[in-house]
Short mmCIF file of C-alpha atoms and ligand atoms in Angstrom, two decimals:
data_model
loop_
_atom_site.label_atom_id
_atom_site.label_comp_id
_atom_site.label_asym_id
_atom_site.label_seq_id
_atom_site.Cartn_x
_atom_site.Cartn_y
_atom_site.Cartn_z
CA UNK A 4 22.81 19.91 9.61
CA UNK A 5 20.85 16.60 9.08
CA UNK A 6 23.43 14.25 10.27
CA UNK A 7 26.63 13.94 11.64
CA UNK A 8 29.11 10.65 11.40
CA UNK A 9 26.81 8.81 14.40
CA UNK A 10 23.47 9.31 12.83
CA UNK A 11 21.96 6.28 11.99
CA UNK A 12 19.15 5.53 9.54
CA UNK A 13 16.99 2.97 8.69
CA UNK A 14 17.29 1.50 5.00
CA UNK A 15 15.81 -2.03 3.90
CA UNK A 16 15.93 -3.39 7.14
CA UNK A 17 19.16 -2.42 8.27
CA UNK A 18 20.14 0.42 10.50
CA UNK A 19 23.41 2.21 8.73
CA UNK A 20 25.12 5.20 9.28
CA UNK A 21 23.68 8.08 7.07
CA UNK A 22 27.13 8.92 5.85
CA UNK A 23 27.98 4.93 4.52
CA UNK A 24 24.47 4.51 2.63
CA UNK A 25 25.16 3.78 -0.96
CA UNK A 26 22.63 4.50 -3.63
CA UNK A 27 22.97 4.20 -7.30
CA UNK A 28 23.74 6.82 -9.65
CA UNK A 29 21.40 5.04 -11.57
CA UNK A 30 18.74 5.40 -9.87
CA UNK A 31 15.32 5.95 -11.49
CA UNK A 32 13.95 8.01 -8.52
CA UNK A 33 17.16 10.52 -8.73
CA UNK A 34 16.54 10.86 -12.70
CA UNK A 35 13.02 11.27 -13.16
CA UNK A 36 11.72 11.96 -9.46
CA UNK A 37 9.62 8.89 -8.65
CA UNK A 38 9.89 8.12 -5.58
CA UNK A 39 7.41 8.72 -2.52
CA UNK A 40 8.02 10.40 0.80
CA UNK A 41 6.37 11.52 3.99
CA UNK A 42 7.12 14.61 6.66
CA UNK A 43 6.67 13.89 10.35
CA UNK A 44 6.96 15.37 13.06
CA UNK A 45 7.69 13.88 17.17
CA UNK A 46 7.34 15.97 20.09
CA UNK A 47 8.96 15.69 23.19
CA UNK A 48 5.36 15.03 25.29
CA UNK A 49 4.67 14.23 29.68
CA UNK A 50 4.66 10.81 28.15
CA UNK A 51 7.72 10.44 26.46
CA UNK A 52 8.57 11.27 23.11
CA UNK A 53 4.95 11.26 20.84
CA UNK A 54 4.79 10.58 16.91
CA UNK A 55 2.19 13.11 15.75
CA UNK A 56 -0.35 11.06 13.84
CA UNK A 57 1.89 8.23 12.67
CA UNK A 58 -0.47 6.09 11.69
CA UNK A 59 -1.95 8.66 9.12
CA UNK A 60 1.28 9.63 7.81
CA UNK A 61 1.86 5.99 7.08
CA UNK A 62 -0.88 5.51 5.49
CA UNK A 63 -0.48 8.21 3.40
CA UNK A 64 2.68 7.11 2.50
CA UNK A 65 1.55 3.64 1.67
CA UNK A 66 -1.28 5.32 -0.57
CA UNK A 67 1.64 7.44 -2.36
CA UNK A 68 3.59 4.40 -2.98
CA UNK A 69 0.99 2.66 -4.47
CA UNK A 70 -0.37 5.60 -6.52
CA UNK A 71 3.26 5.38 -8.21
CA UNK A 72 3.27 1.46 -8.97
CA UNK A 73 5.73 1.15 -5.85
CA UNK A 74 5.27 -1.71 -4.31
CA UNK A 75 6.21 -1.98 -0.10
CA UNK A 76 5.99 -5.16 1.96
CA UNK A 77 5.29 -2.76 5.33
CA UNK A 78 2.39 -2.29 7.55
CA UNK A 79 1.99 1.40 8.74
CA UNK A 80 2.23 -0.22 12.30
CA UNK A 81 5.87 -1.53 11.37
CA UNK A 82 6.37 2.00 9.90
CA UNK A 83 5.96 3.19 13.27
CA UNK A 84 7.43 0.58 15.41
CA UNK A 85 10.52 0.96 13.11
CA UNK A 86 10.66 5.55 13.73
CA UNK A 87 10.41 4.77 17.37
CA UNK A 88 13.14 3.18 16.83
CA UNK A 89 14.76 5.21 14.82
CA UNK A 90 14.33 8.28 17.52
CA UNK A 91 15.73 6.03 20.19
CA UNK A 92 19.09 5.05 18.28
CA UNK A 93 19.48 8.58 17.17
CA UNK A 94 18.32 10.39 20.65
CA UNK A 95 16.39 12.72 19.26
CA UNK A 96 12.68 13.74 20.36
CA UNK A 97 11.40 17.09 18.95
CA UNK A 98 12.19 16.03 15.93
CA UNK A 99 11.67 15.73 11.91
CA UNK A 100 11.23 12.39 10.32
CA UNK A 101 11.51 11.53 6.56
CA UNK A 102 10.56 8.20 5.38
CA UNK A 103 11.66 7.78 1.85
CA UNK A 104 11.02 5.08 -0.73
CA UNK A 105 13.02 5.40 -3.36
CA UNK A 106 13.13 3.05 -6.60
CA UNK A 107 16.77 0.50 -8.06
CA UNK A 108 19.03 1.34 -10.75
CA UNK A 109 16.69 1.48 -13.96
CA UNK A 110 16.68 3.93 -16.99
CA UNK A 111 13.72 2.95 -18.71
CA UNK A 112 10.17 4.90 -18.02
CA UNK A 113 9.03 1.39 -17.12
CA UNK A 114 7.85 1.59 -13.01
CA UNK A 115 10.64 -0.28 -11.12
CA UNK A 116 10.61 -3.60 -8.96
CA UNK A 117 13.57 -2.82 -6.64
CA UNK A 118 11.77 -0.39 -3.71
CA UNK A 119 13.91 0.90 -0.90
CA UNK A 120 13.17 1.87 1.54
CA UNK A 121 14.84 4.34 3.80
CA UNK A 122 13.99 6.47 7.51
CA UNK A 123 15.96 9.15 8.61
CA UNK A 124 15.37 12.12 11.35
CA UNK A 125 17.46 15.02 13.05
CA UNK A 126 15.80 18.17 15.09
CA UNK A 127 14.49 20.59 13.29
CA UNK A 128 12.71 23.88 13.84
CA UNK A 129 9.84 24.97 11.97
CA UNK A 130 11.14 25.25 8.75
CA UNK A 131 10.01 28.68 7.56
CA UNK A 132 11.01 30.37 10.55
CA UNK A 133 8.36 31.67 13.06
CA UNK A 134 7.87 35.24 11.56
CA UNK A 135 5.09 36.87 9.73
CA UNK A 136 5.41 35.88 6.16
CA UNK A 137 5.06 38.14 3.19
CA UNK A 138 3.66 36.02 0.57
CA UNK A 139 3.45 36.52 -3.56
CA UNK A 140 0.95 34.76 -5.79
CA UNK A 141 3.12 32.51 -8.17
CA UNK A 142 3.29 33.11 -11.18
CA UNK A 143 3.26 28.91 -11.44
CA UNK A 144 0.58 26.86 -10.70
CA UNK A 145 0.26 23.86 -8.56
CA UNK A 146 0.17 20.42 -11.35
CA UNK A 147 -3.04 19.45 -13.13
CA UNK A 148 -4.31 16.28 -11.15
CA UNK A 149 -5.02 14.80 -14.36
CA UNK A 150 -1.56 15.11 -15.29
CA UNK A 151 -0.09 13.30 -11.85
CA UNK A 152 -1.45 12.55 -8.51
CA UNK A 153 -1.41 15.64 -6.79
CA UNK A 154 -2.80 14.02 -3.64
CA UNK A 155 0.36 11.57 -3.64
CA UNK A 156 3.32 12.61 -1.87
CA UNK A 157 5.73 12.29 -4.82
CA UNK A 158 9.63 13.47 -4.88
CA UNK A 159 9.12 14.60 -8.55
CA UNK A 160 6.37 17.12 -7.71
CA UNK A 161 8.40 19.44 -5.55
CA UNK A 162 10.20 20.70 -8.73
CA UNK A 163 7.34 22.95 -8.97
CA UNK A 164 7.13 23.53 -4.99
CA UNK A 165 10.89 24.47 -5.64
CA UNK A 166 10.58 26.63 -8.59
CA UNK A 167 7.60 28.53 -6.42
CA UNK A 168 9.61 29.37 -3.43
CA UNK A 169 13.12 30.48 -5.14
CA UNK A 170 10.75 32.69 -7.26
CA UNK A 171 9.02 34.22 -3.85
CA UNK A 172 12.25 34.68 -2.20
CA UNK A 173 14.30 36.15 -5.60
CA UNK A 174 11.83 39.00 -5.48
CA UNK A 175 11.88 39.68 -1.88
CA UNK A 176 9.01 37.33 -0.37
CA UNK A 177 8.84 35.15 2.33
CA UNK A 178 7.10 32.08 0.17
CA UNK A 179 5.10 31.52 -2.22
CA UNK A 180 0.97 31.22 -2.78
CA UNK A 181 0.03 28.64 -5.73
CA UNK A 182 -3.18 28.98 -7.45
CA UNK A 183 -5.02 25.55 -9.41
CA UNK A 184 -4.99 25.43 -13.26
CA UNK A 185 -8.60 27.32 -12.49
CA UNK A 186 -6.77 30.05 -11.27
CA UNK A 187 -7.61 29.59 -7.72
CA UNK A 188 -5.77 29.29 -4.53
CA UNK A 189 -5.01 25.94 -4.14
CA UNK A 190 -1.90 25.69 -1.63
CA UNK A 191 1.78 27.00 -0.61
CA UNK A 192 5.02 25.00 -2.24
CA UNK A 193 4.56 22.82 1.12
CA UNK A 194 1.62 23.99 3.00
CA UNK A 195 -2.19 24.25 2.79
CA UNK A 196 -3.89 27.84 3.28
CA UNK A 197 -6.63 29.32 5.20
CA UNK A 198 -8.16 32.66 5.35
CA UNK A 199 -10.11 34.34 7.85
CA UNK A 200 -12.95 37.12 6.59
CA UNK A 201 -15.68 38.12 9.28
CA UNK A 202 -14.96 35.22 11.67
CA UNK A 203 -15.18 32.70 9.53
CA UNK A 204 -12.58 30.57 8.04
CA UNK A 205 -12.24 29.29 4.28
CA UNK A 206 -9.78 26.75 2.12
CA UNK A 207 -9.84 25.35 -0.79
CA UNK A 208 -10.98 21.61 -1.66
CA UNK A 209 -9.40 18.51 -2.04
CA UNK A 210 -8.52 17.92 -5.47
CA UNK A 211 -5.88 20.10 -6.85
CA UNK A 212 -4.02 20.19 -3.35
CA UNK A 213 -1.69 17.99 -1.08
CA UNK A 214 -5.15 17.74 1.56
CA UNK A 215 -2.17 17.52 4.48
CA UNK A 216 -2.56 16.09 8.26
CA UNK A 217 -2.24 19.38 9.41
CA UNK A 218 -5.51 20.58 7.63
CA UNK A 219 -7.16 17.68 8.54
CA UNK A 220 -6.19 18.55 12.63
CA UNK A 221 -6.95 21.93 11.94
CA UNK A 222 -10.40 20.79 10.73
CA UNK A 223 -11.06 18.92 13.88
CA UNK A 224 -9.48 21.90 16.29
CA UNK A 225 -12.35 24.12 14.77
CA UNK A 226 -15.07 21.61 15.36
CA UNK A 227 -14.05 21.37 18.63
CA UNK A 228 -13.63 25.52 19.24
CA UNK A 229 -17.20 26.43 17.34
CA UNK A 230 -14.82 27.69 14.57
CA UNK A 231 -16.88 28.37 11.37
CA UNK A 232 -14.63 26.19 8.50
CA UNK A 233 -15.81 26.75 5.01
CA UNK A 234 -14.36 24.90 2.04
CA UNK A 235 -15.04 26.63 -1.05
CA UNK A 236 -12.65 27.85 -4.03
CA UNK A 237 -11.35 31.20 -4.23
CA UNK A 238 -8.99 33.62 -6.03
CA UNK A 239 -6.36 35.82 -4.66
CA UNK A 240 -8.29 38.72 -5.13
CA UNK A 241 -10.91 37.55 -2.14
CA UNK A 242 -7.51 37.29 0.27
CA UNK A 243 -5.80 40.13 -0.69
CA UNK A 244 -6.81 42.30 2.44
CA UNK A 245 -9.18 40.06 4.27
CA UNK A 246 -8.58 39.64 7.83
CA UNK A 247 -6.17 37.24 8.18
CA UNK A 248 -4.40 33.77 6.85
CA UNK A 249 -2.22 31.08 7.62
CA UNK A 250 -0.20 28.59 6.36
CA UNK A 251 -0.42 24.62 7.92
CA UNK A 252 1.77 21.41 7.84
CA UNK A 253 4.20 19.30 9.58
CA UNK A 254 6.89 20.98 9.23
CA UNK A 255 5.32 24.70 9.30
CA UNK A 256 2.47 23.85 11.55
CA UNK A 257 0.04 26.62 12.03
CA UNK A 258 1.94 30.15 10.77
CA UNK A 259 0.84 33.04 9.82
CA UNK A 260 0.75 35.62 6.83
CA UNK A 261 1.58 39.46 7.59
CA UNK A 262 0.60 40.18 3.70
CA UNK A 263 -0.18 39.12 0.38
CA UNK A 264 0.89 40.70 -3.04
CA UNK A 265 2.12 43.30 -0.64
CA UNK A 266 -1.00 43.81 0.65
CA UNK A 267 -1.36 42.98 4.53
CA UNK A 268 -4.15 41.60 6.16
CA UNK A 269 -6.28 43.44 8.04
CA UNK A 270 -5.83 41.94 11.75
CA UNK A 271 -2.58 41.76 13.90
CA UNK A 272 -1.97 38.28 13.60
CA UNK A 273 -2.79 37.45 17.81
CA UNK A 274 -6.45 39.00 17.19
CA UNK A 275 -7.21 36.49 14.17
CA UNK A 276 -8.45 32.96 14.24
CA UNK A 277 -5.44 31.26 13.13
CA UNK A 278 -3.50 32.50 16.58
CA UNK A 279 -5.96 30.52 18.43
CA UNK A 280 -5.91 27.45 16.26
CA UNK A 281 -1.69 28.34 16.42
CA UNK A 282 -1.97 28.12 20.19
CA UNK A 283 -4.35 25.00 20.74
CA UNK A 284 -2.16 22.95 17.69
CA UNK A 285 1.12 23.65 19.84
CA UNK A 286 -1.25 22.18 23.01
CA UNK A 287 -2.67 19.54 20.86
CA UNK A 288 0.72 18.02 19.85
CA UNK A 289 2.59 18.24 22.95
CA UNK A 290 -0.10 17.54 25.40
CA UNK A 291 -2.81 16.11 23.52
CA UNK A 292 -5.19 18.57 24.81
N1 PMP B 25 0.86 20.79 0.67
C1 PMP B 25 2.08 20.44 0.26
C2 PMP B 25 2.45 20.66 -1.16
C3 PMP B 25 3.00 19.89 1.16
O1 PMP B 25 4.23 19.55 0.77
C4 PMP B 25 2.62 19.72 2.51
C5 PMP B 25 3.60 19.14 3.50
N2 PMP B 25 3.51 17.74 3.52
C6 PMP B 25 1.32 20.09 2.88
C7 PMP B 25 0.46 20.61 1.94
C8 PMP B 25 0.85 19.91 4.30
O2 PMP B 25 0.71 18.53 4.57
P1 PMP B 25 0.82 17.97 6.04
O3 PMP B 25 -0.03 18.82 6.90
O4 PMP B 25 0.32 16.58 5.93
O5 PMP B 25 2.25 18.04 6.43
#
């Protein structure tokens, strides 16, 4: 599904087929999970074939990499030159990217010297499917941020996104809703969350959350609409029946919730605010409009 025996990939300055790249077995990042990665998306625009905020991407992945003691010789401006790149060799233009750095052979607990580097991309839908989802509060909670950085895009902390979702879907749910080690909503396994209650939109703060690009876009979409945004913490309780709620990211963008803790919200989906923002993010990354 994410490559075949043509795909190539870009890894420390080479270009290699995906199916020839050798990494060790000893590898720090595939033992204890350091390593750093980003999610992008390109779109197929009137223009050609458009990386959705590259440049912020990169730089979050830059931040990530030096949150972990990683250290990369890259611009975010070479990041992108080099996934243009990338797109062209591969032909691909709606598409998933997934820049990875990943750390050398090393079995000590001791942060590592040898950084790779590696870009890869193949076509890819929205990744939890365009449907309605029925969502569970998890029973596990998103990582203290005093115990890693949560804002860091980190390989190691999707063991708990992981352990969210395969709990969701074991007892019959779509995904997953964390809460914060305050027991409130902080975020999906891979997604930020908004509700809507009387026309007016809330999410959590930054802090114990991933604060994605998607949030960020959605944040400027509702400036620009005269959508009321209102960050404040909350518990499941306040969303269990409000009007409406979504989920946002790269890969998901904007999608919505049919219910939570089997409790459905109380607005068909196309009457709420996140079907607008839906509709103008789907405008906003093809067309730029
Ligand atoms: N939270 C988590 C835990 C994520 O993995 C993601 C996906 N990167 C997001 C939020 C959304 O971030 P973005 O909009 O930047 O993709």
């Amino acid at each position: 599904m994410y490559y075949n025996d043509n795909t190539l990939l870009f890894n420390d300055g080479e270009w290699l087929k995906a199916k020839d790249l050798m990494v060790s077995p000893y590898a720090q990042t595939m033992h204890y999970g350091i390593g750093v990665f980003e999610g992008i998306r390109s779109y197929a625009t009137p223009q050609g074939t458009k990386i959705f905020k590259s440049a912020e991407h990169y730089k979050r992945l830059l931040y990530s990499a030096d949150k972990m003691h990683l250290k990369l010789n890259y611009t975010h401006d070479q990041f992108t030159k080099l996934t243009y790149e990338l797109l062209e060799k591969n032909n691909l233009s709606n598409s998933y990217i997934r820049p990875l750095i990943y750390t050398g052979a090393n079995m000590s607990l001791f942060t590592n010297d040898e950084v790779h580097v590696m870009i890869c991309a193949w076509d890819w839908g929205n990744f939890l499917g365009t449907k309605l989802l029925n969502v569970m509060t998890s029973s596990y909670q998103r990582p203290n941020p005093k115990a890693c950085h949560v804002e860091a895009k980190v390989t190691g902390h999707y063991v708990n996104s992981i352990l969210a979702t395969t709990e969701a879907k074991q007892k019959g749910f779509d995904e997953a809703l964390l809460l914060d080690m305050n027991e409130n909503v902080a975020e999906g396994p891979g997604a930020n969350f908004f509700f809507e209650k009387d026309k007016v939109l809330y999410t959590c703060p930054s802090g114990n959350i991933l604060p994605g690009i998607t949030r960020a876009t959605i944040f400027e979409l509702c400036n620009e609409l005269g959508i009321k945004l209102v960050e404040k913490y909350f518990t499941p309780d306040e969303v269990r029946g409000a009007d409406g709620a979504f989920f946002t990211g790269t890969a998901a963008e904007v999608l919505g919730l049919n219910s939570l803790d089997k409790v459905n919200f109380k607005l068909k989906f196309e009457n709420t605010l996140g079907s607008i923002l839906q509709k103008k993010y789907t405008r906003r990354v093809a067309f730029n409009e």
